[in-house]
Short mmCIF file of C-alpha atoms and ligand atoms in Angstrom, two decimals:
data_model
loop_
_atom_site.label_atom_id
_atom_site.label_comp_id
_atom_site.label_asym_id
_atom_site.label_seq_id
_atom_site.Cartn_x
_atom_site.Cartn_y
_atom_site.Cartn_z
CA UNK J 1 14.81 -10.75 -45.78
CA UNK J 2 13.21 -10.73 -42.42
CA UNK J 3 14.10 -6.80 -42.16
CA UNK J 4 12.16 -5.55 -45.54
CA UNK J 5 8.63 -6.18 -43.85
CA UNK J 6 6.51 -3.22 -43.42
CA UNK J 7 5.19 -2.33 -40.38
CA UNK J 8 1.82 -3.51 -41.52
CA UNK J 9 3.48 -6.98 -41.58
CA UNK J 10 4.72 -7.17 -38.71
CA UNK J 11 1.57 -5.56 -37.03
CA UNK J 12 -0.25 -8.46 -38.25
CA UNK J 13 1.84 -11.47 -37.28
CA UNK J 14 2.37 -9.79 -33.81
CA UNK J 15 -1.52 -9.75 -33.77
CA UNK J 16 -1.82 -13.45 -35.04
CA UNK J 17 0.82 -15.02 -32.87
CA UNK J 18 2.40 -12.68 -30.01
CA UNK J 19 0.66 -12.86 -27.05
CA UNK J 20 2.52 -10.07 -25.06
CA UNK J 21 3.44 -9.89 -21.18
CA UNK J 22 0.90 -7.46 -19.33
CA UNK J 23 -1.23 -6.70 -22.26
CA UNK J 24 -4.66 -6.61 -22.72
CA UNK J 25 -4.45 -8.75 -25.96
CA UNK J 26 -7.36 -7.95 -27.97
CA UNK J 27 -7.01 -4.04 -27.45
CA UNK J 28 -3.65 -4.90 -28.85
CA UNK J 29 -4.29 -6.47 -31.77
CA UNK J 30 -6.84 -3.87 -33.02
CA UNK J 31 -4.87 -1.37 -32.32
CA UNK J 32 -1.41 -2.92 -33.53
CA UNK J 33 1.62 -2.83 -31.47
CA UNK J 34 4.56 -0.62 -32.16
CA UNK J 35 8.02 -2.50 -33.95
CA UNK J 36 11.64 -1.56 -32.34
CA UNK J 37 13.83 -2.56 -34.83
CA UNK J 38 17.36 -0.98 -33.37
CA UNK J 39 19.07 1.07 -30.66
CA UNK J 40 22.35 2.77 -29.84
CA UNK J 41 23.16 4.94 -26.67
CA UNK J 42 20.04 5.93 -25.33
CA UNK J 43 17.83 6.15 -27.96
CA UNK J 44 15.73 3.47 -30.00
CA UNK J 45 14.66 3.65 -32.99
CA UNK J 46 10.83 1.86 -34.53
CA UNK J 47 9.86 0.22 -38.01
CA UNK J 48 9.04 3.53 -38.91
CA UNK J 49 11.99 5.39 -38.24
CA UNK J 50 10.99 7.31 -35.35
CA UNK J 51 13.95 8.13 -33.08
CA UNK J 52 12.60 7.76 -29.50
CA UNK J 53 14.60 8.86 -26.43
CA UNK J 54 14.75 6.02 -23.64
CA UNK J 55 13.86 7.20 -20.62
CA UNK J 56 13.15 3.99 -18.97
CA UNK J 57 16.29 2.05 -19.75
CA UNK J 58 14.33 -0.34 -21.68
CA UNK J 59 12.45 -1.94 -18.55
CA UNK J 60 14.50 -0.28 -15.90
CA UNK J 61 17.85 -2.45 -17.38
CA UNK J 62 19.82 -1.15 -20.12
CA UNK J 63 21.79 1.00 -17.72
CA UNK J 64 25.08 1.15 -19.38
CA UNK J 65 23.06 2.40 -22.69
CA UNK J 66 22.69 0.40 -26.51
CA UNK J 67 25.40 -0.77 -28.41
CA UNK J 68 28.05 -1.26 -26.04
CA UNK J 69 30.92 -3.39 -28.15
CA UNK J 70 32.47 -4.71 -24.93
CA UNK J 71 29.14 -6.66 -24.13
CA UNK J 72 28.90 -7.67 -27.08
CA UNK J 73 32.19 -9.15 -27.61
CA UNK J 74 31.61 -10.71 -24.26
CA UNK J 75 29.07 -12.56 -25.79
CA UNK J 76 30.60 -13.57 -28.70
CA UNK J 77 33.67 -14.68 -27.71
CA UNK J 78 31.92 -17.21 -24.76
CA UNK J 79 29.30 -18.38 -27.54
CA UNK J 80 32.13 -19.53 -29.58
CA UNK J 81 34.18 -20.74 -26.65
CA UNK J 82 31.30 -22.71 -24.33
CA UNK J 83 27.90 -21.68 -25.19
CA UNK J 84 26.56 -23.47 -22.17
CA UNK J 85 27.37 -25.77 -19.34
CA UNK J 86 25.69 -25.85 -16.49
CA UNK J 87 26.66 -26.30 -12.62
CA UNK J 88 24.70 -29.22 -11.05
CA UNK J 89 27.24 -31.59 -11.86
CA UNK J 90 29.61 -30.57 -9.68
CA UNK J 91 31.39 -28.38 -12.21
CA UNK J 92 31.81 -24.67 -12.85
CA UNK J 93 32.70 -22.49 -15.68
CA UNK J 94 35.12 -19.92 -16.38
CA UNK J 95 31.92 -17.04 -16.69
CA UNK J 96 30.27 -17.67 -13.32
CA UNK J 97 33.25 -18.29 -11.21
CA UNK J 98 34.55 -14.89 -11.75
CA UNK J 99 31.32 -12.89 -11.99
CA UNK J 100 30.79 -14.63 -8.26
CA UNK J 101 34.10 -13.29 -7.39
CA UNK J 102 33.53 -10.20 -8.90
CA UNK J 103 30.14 -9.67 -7.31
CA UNK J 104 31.40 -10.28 -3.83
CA UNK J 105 33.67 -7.17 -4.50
CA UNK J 106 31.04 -4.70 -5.38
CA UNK J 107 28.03 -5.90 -3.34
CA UNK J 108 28.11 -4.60 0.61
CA UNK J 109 30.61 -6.50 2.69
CA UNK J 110 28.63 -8.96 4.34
CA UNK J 111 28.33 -10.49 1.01
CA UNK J 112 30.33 -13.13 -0.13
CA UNK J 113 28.18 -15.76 -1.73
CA UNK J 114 25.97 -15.73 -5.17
CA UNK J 115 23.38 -18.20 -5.91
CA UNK J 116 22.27 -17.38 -10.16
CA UNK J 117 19.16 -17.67 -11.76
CA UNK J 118 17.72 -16.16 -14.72
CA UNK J 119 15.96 -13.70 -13.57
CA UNK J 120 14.59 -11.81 -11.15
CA UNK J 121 11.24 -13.37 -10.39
CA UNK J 122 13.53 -16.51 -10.33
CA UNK J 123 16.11 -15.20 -8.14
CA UNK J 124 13.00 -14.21 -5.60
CA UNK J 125 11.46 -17.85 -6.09
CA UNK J 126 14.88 -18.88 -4.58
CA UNK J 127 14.47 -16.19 -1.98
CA UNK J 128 11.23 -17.88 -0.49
CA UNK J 129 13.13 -21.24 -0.65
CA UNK J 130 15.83 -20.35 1.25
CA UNK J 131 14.62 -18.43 4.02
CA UNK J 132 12.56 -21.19 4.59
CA UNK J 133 15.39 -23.41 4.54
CA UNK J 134 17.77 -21.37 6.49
CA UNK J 135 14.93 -21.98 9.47
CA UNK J 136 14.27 -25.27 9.24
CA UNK J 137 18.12 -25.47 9.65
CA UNK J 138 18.30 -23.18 12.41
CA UNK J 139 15.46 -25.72 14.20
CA UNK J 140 12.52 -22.63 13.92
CA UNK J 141 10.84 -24.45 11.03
CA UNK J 142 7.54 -22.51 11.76
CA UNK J 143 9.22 -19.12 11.43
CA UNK J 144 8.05 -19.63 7.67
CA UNK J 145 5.94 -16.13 7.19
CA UNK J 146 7.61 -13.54 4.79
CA UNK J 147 6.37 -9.71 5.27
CA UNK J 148 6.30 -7.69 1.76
CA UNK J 149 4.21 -4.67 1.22
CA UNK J 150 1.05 -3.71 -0.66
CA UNK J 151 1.87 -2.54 -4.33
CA UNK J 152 5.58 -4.02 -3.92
CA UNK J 153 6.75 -5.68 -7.30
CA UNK J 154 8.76 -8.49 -7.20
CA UNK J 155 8.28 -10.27 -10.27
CA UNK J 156 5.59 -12.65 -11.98
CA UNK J 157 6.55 -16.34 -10.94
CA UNK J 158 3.97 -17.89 -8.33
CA UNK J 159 6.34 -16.85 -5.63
CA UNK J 160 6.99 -13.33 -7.37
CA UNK J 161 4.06 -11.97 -7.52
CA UNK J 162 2.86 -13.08 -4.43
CA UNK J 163 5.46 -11.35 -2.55
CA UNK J 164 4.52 -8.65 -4.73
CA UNK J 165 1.78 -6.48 -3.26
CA UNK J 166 -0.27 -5.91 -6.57
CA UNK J 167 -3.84 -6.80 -6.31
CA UNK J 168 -4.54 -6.87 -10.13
CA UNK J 169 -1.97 -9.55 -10.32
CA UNK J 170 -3.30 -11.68 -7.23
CA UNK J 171 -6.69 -11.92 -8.44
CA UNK J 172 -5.40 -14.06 -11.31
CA UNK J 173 -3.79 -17.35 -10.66
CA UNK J 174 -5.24 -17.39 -6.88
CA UNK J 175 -2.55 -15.87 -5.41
CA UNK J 176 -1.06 -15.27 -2.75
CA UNK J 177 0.92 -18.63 -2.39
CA UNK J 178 0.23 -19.27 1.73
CA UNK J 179 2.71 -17.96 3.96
CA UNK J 180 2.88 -14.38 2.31
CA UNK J 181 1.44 -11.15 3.89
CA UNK J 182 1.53 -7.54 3.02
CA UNK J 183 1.48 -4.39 5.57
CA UNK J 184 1.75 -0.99 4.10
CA UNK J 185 3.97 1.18 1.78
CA UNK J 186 5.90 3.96 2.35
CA UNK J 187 3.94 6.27 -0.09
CA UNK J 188 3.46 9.71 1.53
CA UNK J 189 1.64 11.60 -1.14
CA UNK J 190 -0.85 8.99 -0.64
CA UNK J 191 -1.10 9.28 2.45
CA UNK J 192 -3.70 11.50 3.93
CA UNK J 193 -0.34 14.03 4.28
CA UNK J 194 -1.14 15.32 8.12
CA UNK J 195 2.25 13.63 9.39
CA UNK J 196 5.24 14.69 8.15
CA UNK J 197 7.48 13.24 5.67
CA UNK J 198 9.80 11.65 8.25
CA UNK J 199 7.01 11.08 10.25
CA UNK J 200 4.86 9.07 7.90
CA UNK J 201 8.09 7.31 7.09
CA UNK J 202 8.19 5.67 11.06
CA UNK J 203 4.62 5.42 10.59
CA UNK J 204 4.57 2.23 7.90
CA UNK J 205 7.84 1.28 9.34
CA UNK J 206 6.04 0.37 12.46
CA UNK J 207 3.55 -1.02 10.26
CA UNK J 208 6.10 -3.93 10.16
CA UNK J 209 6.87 -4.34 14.08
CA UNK J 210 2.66 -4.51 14.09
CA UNK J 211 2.43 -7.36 12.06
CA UNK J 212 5.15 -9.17 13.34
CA UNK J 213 3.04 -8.51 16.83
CA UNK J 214 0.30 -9.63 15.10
CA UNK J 215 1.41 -13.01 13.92
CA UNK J 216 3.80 -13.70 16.60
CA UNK J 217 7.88 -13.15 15.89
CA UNK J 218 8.32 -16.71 16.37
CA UNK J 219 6.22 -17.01 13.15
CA UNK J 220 8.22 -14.35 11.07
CA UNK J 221 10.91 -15.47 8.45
CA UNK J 222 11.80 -12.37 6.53
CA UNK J 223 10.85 -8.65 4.95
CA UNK J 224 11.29 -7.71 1.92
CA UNK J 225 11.48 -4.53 0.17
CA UNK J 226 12.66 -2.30 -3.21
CA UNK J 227 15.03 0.03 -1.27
CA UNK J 228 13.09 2.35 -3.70
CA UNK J 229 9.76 0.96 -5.42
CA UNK J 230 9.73 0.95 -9.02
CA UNK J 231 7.21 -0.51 -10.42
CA UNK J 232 4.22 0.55 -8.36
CA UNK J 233 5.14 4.20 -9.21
CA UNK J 234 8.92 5.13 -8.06
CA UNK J 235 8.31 5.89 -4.86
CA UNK J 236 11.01 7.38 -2.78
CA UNK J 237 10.66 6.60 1.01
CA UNK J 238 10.98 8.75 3.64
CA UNK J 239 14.61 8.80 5.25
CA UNK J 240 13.18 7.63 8.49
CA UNK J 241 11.65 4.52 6.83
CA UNK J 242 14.82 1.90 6.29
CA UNK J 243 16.44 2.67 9.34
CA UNK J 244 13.81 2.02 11.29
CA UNK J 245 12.69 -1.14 9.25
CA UNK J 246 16.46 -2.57 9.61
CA UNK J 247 15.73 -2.10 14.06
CA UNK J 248 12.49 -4.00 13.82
CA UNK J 249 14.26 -6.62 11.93
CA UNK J 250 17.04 -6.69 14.08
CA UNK J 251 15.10 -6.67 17.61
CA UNK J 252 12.76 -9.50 16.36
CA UNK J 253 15.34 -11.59 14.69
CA UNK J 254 13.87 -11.23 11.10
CA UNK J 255 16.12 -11.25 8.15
CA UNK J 256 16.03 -8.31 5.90
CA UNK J 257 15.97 -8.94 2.23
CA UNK J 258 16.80 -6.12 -0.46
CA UNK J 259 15.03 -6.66 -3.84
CA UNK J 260 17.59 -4.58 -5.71
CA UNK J 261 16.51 -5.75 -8.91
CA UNK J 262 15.81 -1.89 -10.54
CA UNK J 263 18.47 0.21 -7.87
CA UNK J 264 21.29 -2.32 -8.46
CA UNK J 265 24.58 -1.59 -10.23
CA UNK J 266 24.33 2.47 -9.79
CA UNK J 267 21.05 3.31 -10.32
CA UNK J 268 20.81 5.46 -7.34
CA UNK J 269 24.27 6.60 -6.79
CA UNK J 270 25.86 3.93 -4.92
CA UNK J 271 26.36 0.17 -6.33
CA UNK J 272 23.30 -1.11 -4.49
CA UNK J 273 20.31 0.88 -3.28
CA UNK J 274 20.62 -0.34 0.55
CA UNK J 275 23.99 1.94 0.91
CA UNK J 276 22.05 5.33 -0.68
CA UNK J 277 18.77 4.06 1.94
CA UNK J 278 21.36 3.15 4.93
CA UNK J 279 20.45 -0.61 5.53
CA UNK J 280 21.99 -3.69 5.81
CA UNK J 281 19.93 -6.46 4.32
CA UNK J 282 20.55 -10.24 4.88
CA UNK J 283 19.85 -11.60 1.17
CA UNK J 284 19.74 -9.52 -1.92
CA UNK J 285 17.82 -10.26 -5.07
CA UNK J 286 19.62 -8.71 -8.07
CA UNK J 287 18.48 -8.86 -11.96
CA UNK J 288 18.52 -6.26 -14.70
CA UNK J 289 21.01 -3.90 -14.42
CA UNK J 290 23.38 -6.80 -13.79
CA UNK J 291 23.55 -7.55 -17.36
CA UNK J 292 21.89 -4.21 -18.23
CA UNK J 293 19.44 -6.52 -20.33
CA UNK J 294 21.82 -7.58 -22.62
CA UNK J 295 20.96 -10.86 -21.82
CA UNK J 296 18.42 -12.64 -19.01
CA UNK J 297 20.60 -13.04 -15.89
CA UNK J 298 19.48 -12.81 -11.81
CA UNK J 299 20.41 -13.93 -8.93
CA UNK J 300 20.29 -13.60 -5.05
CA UNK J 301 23.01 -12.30 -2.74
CA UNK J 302 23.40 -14.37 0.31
CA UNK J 303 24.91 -12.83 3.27
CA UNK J 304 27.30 -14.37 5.50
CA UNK J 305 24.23 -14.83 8.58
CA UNK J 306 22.35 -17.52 5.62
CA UNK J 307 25.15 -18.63 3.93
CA UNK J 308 26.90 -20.05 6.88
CA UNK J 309 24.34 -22.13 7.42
CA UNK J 310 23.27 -23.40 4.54
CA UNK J 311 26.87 -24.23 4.24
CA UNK J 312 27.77 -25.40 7.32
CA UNK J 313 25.05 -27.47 8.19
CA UNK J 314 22.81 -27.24 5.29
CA UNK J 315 23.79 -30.31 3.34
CA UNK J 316 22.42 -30.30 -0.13
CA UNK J 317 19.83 -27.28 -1.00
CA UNK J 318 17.53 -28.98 -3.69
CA UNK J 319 16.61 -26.09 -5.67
CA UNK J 320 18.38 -24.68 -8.85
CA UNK J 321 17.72 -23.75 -12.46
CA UNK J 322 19.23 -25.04 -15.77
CA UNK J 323 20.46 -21.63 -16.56
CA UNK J 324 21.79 -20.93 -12.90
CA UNK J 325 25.30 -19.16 -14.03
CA UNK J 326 24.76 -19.10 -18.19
CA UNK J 327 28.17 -18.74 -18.93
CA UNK J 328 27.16 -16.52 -21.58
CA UNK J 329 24.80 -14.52 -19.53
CA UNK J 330 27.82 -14.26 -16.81
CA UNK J 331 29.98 -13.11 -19.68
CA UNK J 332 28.49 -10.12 -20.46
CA UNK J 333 27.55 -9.77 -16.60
CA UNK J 334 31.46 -9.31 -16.37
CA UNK J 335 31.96 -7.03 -18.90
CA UNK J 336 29.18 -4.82 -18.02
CA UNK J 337 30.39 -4.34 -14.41
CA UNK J 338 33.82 -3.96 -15.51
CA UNK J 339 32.93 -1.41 -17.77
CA UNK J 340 30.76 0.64 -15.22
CA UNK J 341 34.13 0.49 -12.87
CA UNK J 342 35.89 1.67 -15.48
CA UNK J 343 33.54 4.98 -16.26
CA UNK J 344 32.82 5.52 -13.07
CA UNK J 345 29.25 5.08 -13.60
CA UNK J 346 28.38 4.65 -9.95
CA UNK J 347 30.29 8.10 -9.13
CA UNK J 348 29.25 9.97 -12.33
CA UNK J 349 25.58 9.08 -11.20
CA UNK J 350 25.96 10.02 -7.80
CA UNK J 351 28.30 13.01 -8.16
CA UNK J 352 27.04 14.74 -11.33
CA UNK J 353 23.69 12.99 -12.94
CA UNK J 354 21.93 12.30 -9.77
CA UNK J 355 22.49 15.71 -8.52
CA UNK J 356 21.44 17.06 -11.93
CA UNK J 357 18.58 15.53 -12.47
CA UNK J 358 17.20 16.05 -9.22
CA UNK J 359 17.63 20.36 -9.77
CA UNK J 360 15.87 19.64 -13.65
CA UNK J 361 12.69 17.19 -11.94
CA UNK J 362 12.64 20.38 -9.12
CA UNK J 363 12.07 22.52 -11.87
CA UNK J 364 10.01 20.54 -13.44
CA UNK J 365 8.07 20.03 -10.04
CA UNK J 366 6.97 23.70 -10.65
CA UNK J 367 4.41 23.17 -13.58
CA UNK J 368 1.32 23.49 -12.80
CA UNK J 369 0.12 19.90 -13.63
CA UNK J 370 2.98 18.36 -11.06
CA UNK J 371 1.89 18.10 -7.26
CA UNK J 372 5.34 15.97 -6.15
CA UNK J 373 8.45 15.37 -7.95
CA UNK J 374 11.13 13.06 -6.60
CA UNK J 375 14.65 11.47 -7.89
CA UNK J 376 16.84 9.72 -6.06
CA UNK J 377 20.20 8.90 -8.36
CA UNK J 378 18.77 8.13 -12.17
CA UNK J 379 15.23 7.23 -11.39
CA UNK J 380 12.44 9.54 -11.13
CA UNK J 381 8.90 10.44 -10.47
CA UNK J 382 6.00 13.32 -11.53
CA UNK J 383 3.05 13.24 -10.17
CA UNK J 384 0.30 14.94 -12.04
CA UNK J 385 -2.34 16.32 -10.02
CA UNK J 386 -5.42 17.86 -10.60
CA UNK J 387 -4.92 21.17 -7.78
CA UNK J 388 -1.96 21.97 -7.56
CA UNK J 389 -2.86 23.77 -4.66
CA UNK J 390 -4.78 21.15 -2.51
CA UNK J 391 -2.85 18.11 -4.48
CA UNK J 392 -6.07 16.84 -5.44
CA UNK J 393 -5.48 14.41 -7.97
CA UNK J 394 -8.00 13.25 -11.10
CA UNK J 395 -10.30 10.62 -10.85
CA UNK J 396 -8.29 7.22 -12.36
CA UNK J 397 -10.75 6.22 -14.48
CA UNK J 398 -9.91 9.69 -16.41
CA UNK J 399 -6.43 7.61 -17.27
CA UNK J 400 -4.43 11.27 -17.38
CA UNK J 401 -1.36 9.36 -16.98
CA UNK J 402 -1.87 7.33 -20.03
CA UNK J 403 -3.05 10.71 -22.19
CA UNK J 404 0.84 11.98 -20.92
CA UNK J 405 2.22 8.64 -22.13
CA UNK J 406 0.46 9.13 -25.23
CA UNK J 407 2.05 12.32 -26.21
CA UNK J 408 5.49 11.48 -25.08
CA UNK J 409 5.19 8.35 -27.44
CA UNK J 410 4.24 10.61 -29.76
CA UNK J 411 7.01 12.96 -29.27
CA UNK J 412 9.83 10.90 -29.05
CA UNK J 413 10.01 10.16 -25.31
CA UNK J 414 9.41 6.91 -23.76
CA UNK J 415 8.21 7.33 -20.15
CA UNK J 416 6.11 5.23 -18.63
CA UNK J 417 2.94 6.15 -16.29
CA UNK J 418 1.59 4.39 -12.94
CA UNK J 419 -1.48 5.76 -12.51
CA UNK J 420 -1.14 9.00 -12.64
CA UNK J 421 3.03 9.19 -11.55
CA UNK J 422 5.17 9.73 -14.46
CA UNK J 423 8.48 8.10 -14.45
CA UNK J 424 11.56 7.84 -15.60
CA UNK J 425 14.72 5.76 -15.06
CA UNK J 426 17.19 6.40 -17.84
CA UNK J 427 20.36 4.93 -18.59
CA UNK J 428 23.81 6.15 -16.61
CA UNK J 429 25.29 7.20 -19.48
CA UNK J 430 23.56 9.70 -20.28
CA UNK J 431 25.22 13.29 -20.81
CA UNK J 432 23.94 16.20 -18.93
CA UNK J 433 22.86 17.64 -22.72
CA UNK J 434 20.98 14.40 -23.23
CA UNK J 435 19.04 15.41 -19.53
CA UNK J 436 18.08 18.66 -20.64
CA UNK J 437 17.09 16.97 -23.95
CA UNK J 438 14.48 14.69 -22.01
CA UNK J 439 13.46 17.49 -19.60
CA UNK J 440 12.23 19.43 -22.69
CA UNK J 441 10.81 16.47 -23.94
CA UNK J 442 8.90 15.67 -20.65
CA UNK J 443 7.97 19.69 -20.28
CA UNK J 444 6.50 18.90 -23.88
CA UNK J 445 4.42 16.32 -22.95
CA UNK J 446 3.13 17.57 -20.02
CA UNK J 447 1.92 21.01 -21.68
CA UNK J 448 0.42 18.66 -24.15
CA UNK J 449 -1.39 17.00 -21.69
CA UNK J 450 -2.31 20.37 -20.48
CA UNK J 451 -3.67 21.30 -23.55
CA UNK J 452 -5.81 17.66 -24.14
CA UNK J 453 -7.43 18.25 -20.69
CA UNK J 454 -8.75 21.96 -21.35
CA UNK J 455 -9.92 21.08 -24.41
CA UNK J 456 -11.81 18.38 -23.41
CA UNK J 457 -12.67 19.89 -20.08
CA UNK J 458 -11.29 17.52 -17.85
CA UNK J 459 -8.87 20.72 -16.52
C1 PLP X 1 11.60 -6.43 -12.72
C2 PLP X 1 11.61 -6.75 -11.27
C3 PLP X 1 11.57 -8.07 -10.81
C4 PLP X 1 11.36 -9.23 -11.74
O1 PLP X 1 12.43 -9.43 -12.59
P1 PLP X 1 12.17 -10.29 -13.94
O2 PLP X 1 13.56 -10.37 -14.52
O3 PLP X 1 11.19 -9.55 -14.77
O4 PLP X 1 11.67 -11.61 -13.53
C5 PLP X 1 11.69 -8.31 -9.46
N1 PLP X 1 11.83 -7.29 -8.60
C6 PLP X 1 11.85 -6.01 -8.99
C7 PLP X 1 12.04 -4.93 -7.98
C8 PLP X 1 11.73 -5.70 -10.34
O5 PLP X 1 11.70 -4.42 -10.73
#
């Protein structure tokens, strides 16, 4: 039985044969790697029988929580019905026509076409593709340059990570792929903090209108952005910054693409992040929560100004994947948007949760090891600081935010730390007793961490 080997075992096997995403393999496998063996609601539970509350939704996906029967029936009924067939051939199946249809309901209204993939560094593969196509077909073939943003994440395909603005990941694999440039991000506390908020937000806005200056709008196929940015640290944007990205894009003709893989599906209040951040985007890259992780699933939405097009006068767009519109993986992509219709997920979040949350991360903006705290729907940020007076902030090497990761590990709490931000995106069906369960947790930690800096007089 698979299920009666000790932790021991497993460490070792891991160690012999795993070779883990974004790991540093050798620090790893000394050090052994930590087993999940099982999960309901919003906790998980390790090969040691450590209960562990989930504060990050898995990786920013299990948004309608463990355990949920109706995705798993999903699943079980379309494995037994039509595991897989796939839609080259001129064929459909039952699974992806009406998650299409069901996706042009709850997506903005200038979407009404879905093009799948399995994920979403996939789904922003076929982003590159067809903005490129879309102007060749409009006869502006050079307009092939797409503007992203330093410390953006988009994924870890070729394409992915290149739009992606993280320069640990371009120096390996010599990226970026040509045709790929990054201006600025919206990250105030980094900033040097003379401007204002809204200020700073026009600020690397125009940052955009600069480089389209720069390389000439005639060259300029697209921007793209995480209506929030998750990965490089949950950074919450100025209100001034979409608006006036969505003008530039609109005076110079640029289409506007929405990477809503992590604020898809509710996670900020509204079904996609551009309707909490008040922009319209063009295309829309969606992953994650569309599933919430049950199984891989991504896609792109493709508004009305591309698909047209590509329709119209496209003819036949060579690009697709084998698992473009699993039927399994559209299945359970059903089910788990029914079901957050059904609970209200989007309104709970934005009505009650969101609103919740925000008050507790306020409060726990107040400690003295916090210089910023910020939410916007179910995701949030801490940033530990060094002064809380100044803001000054430790030196990185020091790795504070991995000593706090440390002792929420240890305490139950999975949060994860970018740099020094702490975050947190939690799944939306969480109670309001399950929030103030992880804001004790997360007050916990950071007295812990606290206490671990005195003592070794870092603090
Ligand atoms: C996770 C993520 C991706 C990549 O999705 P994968 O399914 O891991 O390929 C792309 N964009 C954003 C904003 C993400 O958070």
């Amino acid at each position: 039985m698979m299920n009666t080997r000790t932790t021991q075992d497993w460490q070792a096997a891991d160690a012999a044969h795993y070779l883990h995403p974004f790991t540093d393999f050798k620090a790893l496998a000394n050090k052994g790697s930590r087993v999940i063996t099982k999960a309901d609601n919003i906790y998980l539970w390790d090969s040691e029988g450590h209960k562990i509350l989930d504060a990050m939704s898995g990786l920013w996906c299990v948004n309608v929580g463990y355990g949920q029967q109706e995705l798993i029936d999903a699943a079980t009924k379309q494995l037994k019905t039509l595991p897989f067939y796939n839609s080259f051939f001129q064929t459909a199946t039952p699974p992806a026509i009406e998650l299409a249809e069901l996706l042009a309901q709850v997506t903005p209204p200038q979407f009404k076409h879905v093009f799948f993939a399995g994920s979403g560094s996939e789904a922003n593969d076929t982003i590159v593709r067809m903005v490129r196509r879309y102007w060749d077909l409009q006869g502006q073939p050079q307009r092939s340059v797409i503007v992203s943003r330093i410390n953006a994440y988009h994924g870890s395909t070729m394409a992915g990570a290149s739009l992606g603005g993280m320069s640990g990941m371009h120096e390996q694999g010599g990226l970026p792929i040509p045709g790929i440039v990054h201006i600025e991000q919206p990250f105030w506390f980094e900033s040097d903090r003379k401007l204002s908020r809204d200020e700073f937000g026009l600020k690397a806005a125009r940052a955009l209108e600069a480089k389209i200056l720069e390389l000439g709008a005639d060259k300029v196929a697209a921007f793209i952005g995480e209506p929030i940015q998750g990965a490089g640290g949950v950074i919450v944007p100025p209100a001034t910054y979409w608006p006036e990205i969505q003008r530039i894009c609109d005076q110079y003709g640029i289409l506007l693409i929405a990477d809503e893989v992590i604020t898809g599906f509710g996670r900020t209040g509204h079904w996609f992040g551009c309707e909490t951040l008040g922009f319209k985007p063009d295309l829309m890259t969606f992953a994650k929560g569309v599933s919430s992780g049950y199984i891989p699933l991504g896609g792109v939405m493709v508004g009305e100004r591309v698909a047209r097009t590509l329709i119209d006068k496209g003819g036949e767009f060579a690009h697709g994947y084998t698992y473009s519109g699993h039927p399994v993986a559209c299945a359970v992509a059903v089910a788990n948007i029914k079901l957050i219709q059904r609970e209200r997920l989007v309104e709970r979040v934005r009505e009650e949760l969101g609103p919740y949350l925000a008050k507790k991360f306020a409060e726990l903006g107040e400690h003295p090891l916090i210089g910023e705290a910020q939410t916007c729907g179910l995701m949030g940020a801490l940033q530990i600081v060094k002064n809380k007076a100044t803001l000054e902030t430790f030196d990185s090497k020091l790795e504070v935010g991995m000593m706090c990761r440390a002792h929420c590990f240890g305490n139950g709490l999975i949060m994860r730390a970018v740099g020094d931000r702490m975050i947190i995106a939690p799944p939306l069906v969480m109670t309001l007793a399950q929030i103030d369960e992880m804001v004790a947790l997360i007050r916990k930690c950071l007295d812990l961490t606290t206490a671990e800096l005195k003592q070794r007089g870092m603090l």
